[in-house]
């Protein structure tokens, strides 16, 4: 019997969507999400780290992927660039204010699907799955790349980028369910030299999509964002026809 295509597999029943960390990879995650949205294949829960937390959180809050793509197309460095003394270059206040203005839901409880985002608890030195309370603050914490952003204080504890220990963004995804895992293969700045660019976790009920060769975006390369978005959108469209875990060339 032939294995089902990814489109067929996703159509068989409810599935969760997990999105990985990946520096400014939110353009690529948004492109993949638009392809899923266009195909009518939407998750019933979501999780993510860093860039993945931003996109999963925006959609779960009620912002359609296409509308979020429009927000990204208009993004300029001055919208989030607020240098200040501290443990990181940027304070993160502009980023938080932008999310508060953009996200329809301001709390996890108000989201249209269950959502969990990963952030690294500095005091405990472990990842924490955030799924209740202030949604914009949790997303900023998950995206607080060490050295770039100040830590974000939640429950009296400093938190930084969830990708420090949960690059996959799967920490908040319950075991046992069907999961589509969208993984960014680009190298994050803090990863050790020689560590694999692509690492798909072994987990039952998981189908993975990795789009290789997506243009790398950064705070001084935001103009590359639309190309990264389009490459990932086309890659996910091709992956939907695949009958195995997909490593797709952009």
Short mmCIF file of C-alpha atoms in Angstrom, two decimals:
data_model
loop_
_atom_site.label_atom_id
_atom_site.label_comp_id
_atom_site.label_asym_id
_atom_site.label_seq_id
_atom_site.Cartn_x
_atom_site.Cartn_y
_atom_site.Cartn_z
CA UNK A 1 0.00 0.00 0.00
CA UNK A 2 1.36 3.42 -0.96
CA UNK A 3 2.05 5.82 1.88
CA UNK A 4 -0.29 8.82 1.85
CA UNK A 5 0.97 12.17 0.63
CA UNK A 6 1.42 14.83 3.27
CA UNK A 7 -1.77 16.52 2.05
CA UNK A 8 -3.68 13.24 2.41
CA UNK A 9 -2.17 12.54 5.81
CA UNK A 10 -3.07 16.00 7.13
CA UNK A 11 -6.60 15.60 5.79
CA UNK A 12 -7.14 12.34 7.70
CA UNK A 13 -7.80 14.07 11.02
CA UNK A 14 -6.78 16.72 13.53
CA UNK A 15 -3.10 17.58 13.74
CA UNK A 16 -0.84 19.88 15.69
CA UNK A 17 1.72 22.20 14.12
CA UNK A 18 5.17 22.68 15.65
CA UNK A 19 7.53 25.36 14.33
CA UNK A 20 11.23 25.51 15.09
CA UNK A 21 13.57 28.27 16.16
CA UNK A 22 15.69 29.91 13.46
CA UNK A 23 16.82 33.52 14.07
CA UNK A 24 14.70 35.74 11.73
CA UNK A 25 13.08 32.64 10.21
CA UNK A 26 9.57 33.92 10.86
CA UNK A 27 9.36 34.92 7.18
CA UNK A 28 9.86 31.27 6.17
CA UNK A 29 7.43 29.96 8.79
CA UNK A 30 4.83 32.47 7.59
CA UNK A 31 5.29 31.33 3.99
CA UNK A 32 4.76 27.71 4.98
CA UNK A 33 1.68 28.63 7.00
CA UNK A 34 0.17 30.53 4.07
CA UNK A 35 0.57 27.41 1.91
CA UNK A 36 -1.25 25.35 4.55
CA UNK A 37 -3.95 27.99 4.91
CA UNK A 38 -4.46 28.16 1.14
CA UNK A 39 -4.83 24.35 1.09
CA UNK A 40 -7.41 24.45 3.88
CA UNK A 41 -5.14 22.41 6.17
CA UNK A 42 -5.17 24.09 9.57
CA UNK A 43 -3.94 22.75 12.92
CA UNK A 44 -6.04 22.21 16.01
CA UNK A 45 -3.13 23.18 18.28
CA UNK A 46 0.31 24.75 17.85
CA UNK A 47 3.68 25.07 19.52
CA UNK A 48 6.94 26.79 18.68
CA UNK A 49 10.26 28.26 19.72
CA UNK A 50 11.56 31.71 18.84
CA UNK A 51 10.64 32.45 15.19
CA UNK A 52 8.24 29.52 15.34
CA UNK A 53 6.60 30.89 18.47
CA UNK A 54 6.03 34.24 16.75
CA UNK A 55 4.24 32.74 13.74
CA UNK A 56 2.32 30.07 15.66
CA UNK A 57 1.35 32.66 18.25
CA UNK A 58 0.17 35.19 15.67
CA UNK A 59 -2.05 32.62 13.93
CA UNK A 60 -3.40 31.14 17.17
CA UNK A 61 -4.26 34.65 18.37
CA UNK A 62 -6.58 35.08 15.38
CA UNK A 63 -4.31 36.74 12.80
CA UNK A 64 -4.59 34.85 9.52
CA UNK A 65 -1.31 33.82 7.94
CA UNK A 66 -1.83 36.07 4.91
CA UNK A 67 -2.47 39.10 7.15
CA UNK A 68 0.64 38.28 9.19
CA UNK A 69 2.63 38.04 5.94
CA UNK A 70 1.52 41.60 5.19
CA UNK A 71 2.78 42.72 8.60
CA UNK A 72 6.15 41.13 7.85
CA UNK A 73 6.36 42.77 4.43
CA UNK A 74 5.99 46.17 6.13
CA UNK A 75 8.51 45.40 8.91
CA UNK A 76 11.47 47.78 9.22
CA UNK A 77 14.34 47.68 11.67
CA UNK A 78 13.19 50.85 13.42
CA UNK A 79 9.99 49.01 14.40
CA UNK A 80 11.92 46.87 16.92
CA UNK A 81 15.40 48.46 17.20
CA UNK A 82 15.63 49.96 20.71
CA UNK A 83 19.21 49.63 22.03
CA UNK A 84 19.59 50.04 25.79
CA UNK A 85 22.12 49.00 28.45
CA UNK A 86 21.49 45.50 29.78
CA UNK A 87 22.09 41.81 29.09
CA UNK A 88 21.54 42.19 25.37
CA UNK A 89 21.66 44.93 22.74
CA UNK A 90 17.91 45.60 22.47
CA UNK A 91 15.47 46.34 25.27
CA UNK A 92 12.62 44.55 23.46
CA UNK A 93 10.01 47.14 24.42
CA UNK A 94 9.27 48.14 20.81
CA UNK A 95 8.90 44.48 19.85
CA UNK A 96 6.42 43.94 22.70
CA UNK A 97 4.44 47.07 21.84
CA UNK A 98 4.22 46.00 18.20
CA UNK A 99 2.89 42.59 19.17
CA UNK A 100 0.33 44.10 21.53
CA UNK A 101 -0.96 46.26 18.68
CA UNK A 102 -0.94 43.41 16.14
CA UNK A 103 -2.26 40.31 17.91
CA UNK A 104 -6.07 39.99 18.16
CA UNK A 105 -5.78 37.88 21.34
CA UNK A 106 -3.66 39.15 24.22
CA UNK A 107 -3.81 35.99 26.36
CA UNK A 108 -3.35 32.29 25.69
CA UNK A 109 -6.88 31.67 26.96
CA UNK A 110 -8.32 33.91 24.21
CA UNK A 111 -6.54 32.06 21.37
CA UNK A 112 -8.60 30.10 18.85
CA UNK A 113 -6.55 26.93 19.39
CA UNK A 114 -4.39 25.66 22.28
CA UNK A 115 -0.90 27.17 22.03
CA UNK A 116 2.40 26.65 23.83
CA UNK A 117 5.63 28.57 23.25
CA UNK A 118 9.05 27.63 24.56
CA UNK A 119 11.28 29.99 26.53
CA UNK A 120 14.48 29.26 28.42
CA UNK A 121 14.26 29.94 32.17
CA UNK A 122 17.69 31.40 32.99
CA UNK A 123 17.52 30.67 36.73
CA UNK A 124 16.34 27.07 36.29
CA UNK A 125 18.59 26.57 33.22
CA UNK A 126 15.90 24.65 31.39
CA UNK A 127 13.20 25.21 28.81
CA UNK A 128 9.76 26.23 30.01
CA UNK A 129 6.60 25.68 28.01
CA UNK A 130 4.40 28.77 28.34
CA UNK A 131 0.70 28.21 27.71
CA UNK A 132 -1.14 30.63 30.00
CA UNK A 133 -1.13 34.34 30.76
CA UNK A 134 0.19 37.24 28.71
CA UNK A 135 0.63 36.04 25.11
CA UNK A 136 2.69 38.93 23.62
CA UNK A 137 5.14 38.85 26.55
CA UNK A 138 5.56 35.08 26.23
CA UNK A 139 6.26 35.37 22.50
CA UNK A 140 8.85 38.10 23.08
CA UNK A 141 10.50 35.88 25.72
CA UNK A 142 10.61 32.97 23.29
CA UNK A 143 12.26 35.24 20.69
CA UNK A 144 14.75 36.91 23.09
CA UNK A 145 17.95 35.75 21.41
CA UNK A 146 20.80 35.97 23.95
CA UNK A 147 23.04 38.90 23.18
CA UNK A 148 20.47 40.58 20.93
CA UNK A 149 17.52 41.09 23.31
CA UNK A 150 17.34 41.67 27.04
CA UNK A 151 15.88 38.73 28.98
CA UNK A 152 12.12 38.92 29.53
CA UNK A 153 10.86 38.62 33.08
CA UNK A 154 7.90 36.28 33.61
CA UNK A 155 6.73 35.22 37.08
CA UNK A 156 9.74 37.00 38.57
CA UNK A 157 12.24 34.99 36.50
CA UNK A 158 14.34 36.00 33.45
CA UNK A 159 13.64 34.11 30.22
CA UNK A 160 15.46 34.06 26.88
CA UNK A 161 15.05 32.40 23.49
CA UNK A 162 13.40 28.98 23.65
CA UNK A 163 15.69 27.73 20.91
CA UNK A 164 18.57 27.56 23.41
CA UNK A 165 17.44 24.05 24.38
CA UNK A 166 14.22 23.45 22.41
CA UNK A 167 15.16 24.31 18.84
CA UNK A 168 12.39 22.06 17.54
CA UNK A 169 9.64 23.93 19.37
CA UNK A 170 8.07 20.64 20.43
CA UNK A 171 8.34 21.00 24.22
CA UNK A 172 4.75 22.19 24.48
CA UNK A 173 3.25 19.65 22.07
CA UNK A 174 1.53 16.75 23.89
CA UNK A 175 2.85 13.28 23.10
CA UNK A 176 0.71 10.83 21.19
CA UNK A 177 -0.94 13.16 18.69
CA UNK A 178 -0.35 13.72 14.99
CA UNK A 179 2.11 16.58 14.42
CA UNK A 180 3.35 18.46 11.39
CA UNK A 181 6.84 19.75 12.18
CA UNK A 182 8.12 22.68 10.10
CA UNK A 183 11.84 22.93 10.68
CA UNK A 184 14.15 25.75 9.60
CA UNK A 185 17.51 24.44 8.48
CA UNK A 186 19.35 27.78 8.64
CA UNK A 187 22.04 28.02 11.31
CA UNK A 188 21.24 30.12 14.37
CA UNK A 189 24.02 32.43 15.62
CA UNK A 190 24.58 30.70 18.99
CA UNK A 191 24.74 27.11 17.71
CA UNK A 192 28.03 25.26 18.13
CA UNK A 193 30.21 24.81 15.07
CA UNK A 194 29.77 21.33 13.66
CA UNK A 195 26.28 20.82 15.07
CA UNK A 196 23.79 19.54 12.47
CA UNK A 197 21.80 22.13 10.54
CA UNK A 198 18.89 19.70 10.24
CA UNK A 199 17.72 17.53 13.14
CA UNK A 200 14.27 15.95 13.00
CA UNK A 201 13.18 14.48 16.35
CA UNK A 202 12.12 10.85 16.50
CA UNK A 203 8.49 10.95 17.56
CA UNK A 204 5.52 8.80 16.66
CA UNK A 205 2.85 10.49 14.58
CA UNK A 206 5.19 13.21 13.33
CA UNK A 207 5.66 14.32 9.72
CA UNK A 208 8.46 16.78 9.08
CA UNK A 209 9.04 19.37 6.38
CA UNK A 210 12.44 21.03 5.97
CA UNK A 211 12.97 23.56 3.18
CA UNK A 212 16.68 23.92 2.45
CA UNK A 213 18.27 26.93 0.81
CA UNK A 214 15.79 29.54 2.06
CA UNK A 215 17.53 32.95 1.94
CA UNK A 216 18.85 33.94 5.35
CA UNK A 217 17.21 36.99 6.93
CA UNK A 218 18.58 39.16 9.74
CA UNK A 219 18.03 42.57 11.29
CA UNK A 220 20.24 44.14 8.61
CA UNK A 221 18.83 41.95 5.82
CA UNK A 222 15.08 42.43 6.20
CA UNK A 223 14.80 43.14 2.47
CA UNK A 224 15.51 39.43 1.92
CA UNK A 225 12.40 38.51 3.93
CA UNK A 226 9.91 38.41 1.03
CA UNK A 227 12.18 36.02 -0.90
CA UNK A 228 12.46 33.75 2.15
CA UNK A 229 8.68 33.84 2.54
CA UNK A 230 8.07 32.90 -1.09
CA UNK A 231 10.71 30.13 -1.09
CA UNK A 232 9.14 28.52 1.98
CA UNK A 233 5.62 28.89 0.60
CA UNK A 234 6.57 27.10 -2.61
CA UNK A 235 8.50 24.50 -0.65
CA UNK A 236 5.49 23.65 1.53
CA UNK A 237 3.30 23.43 -1.56
CA UNK A 238 5.67 20.84 -3.03
CA UNK A 239 5.94 19.03 0.31
CA UNK A 240 2.17 18.54 0.43
CA UNK A 241 2.49 16.21 -2.58
CA UNK A 242 5.34 14.23 -1.00
CA UNK A 243 4.80 10.77 0.44
CA UNK A 244 7.62 10.92 3.01
CA UNK A 245 9.21 13.38 5.37
CA UNK A 246 10.30 16.15 3.05
CA UNK A 247 13.62 17.90 2.62
CA UNK A 248 12.76 20.34 -0.14
CA UNK A 249 15.17 22.55 -2.06
CA UNK A 250 14.01 26.16 -2.15
#
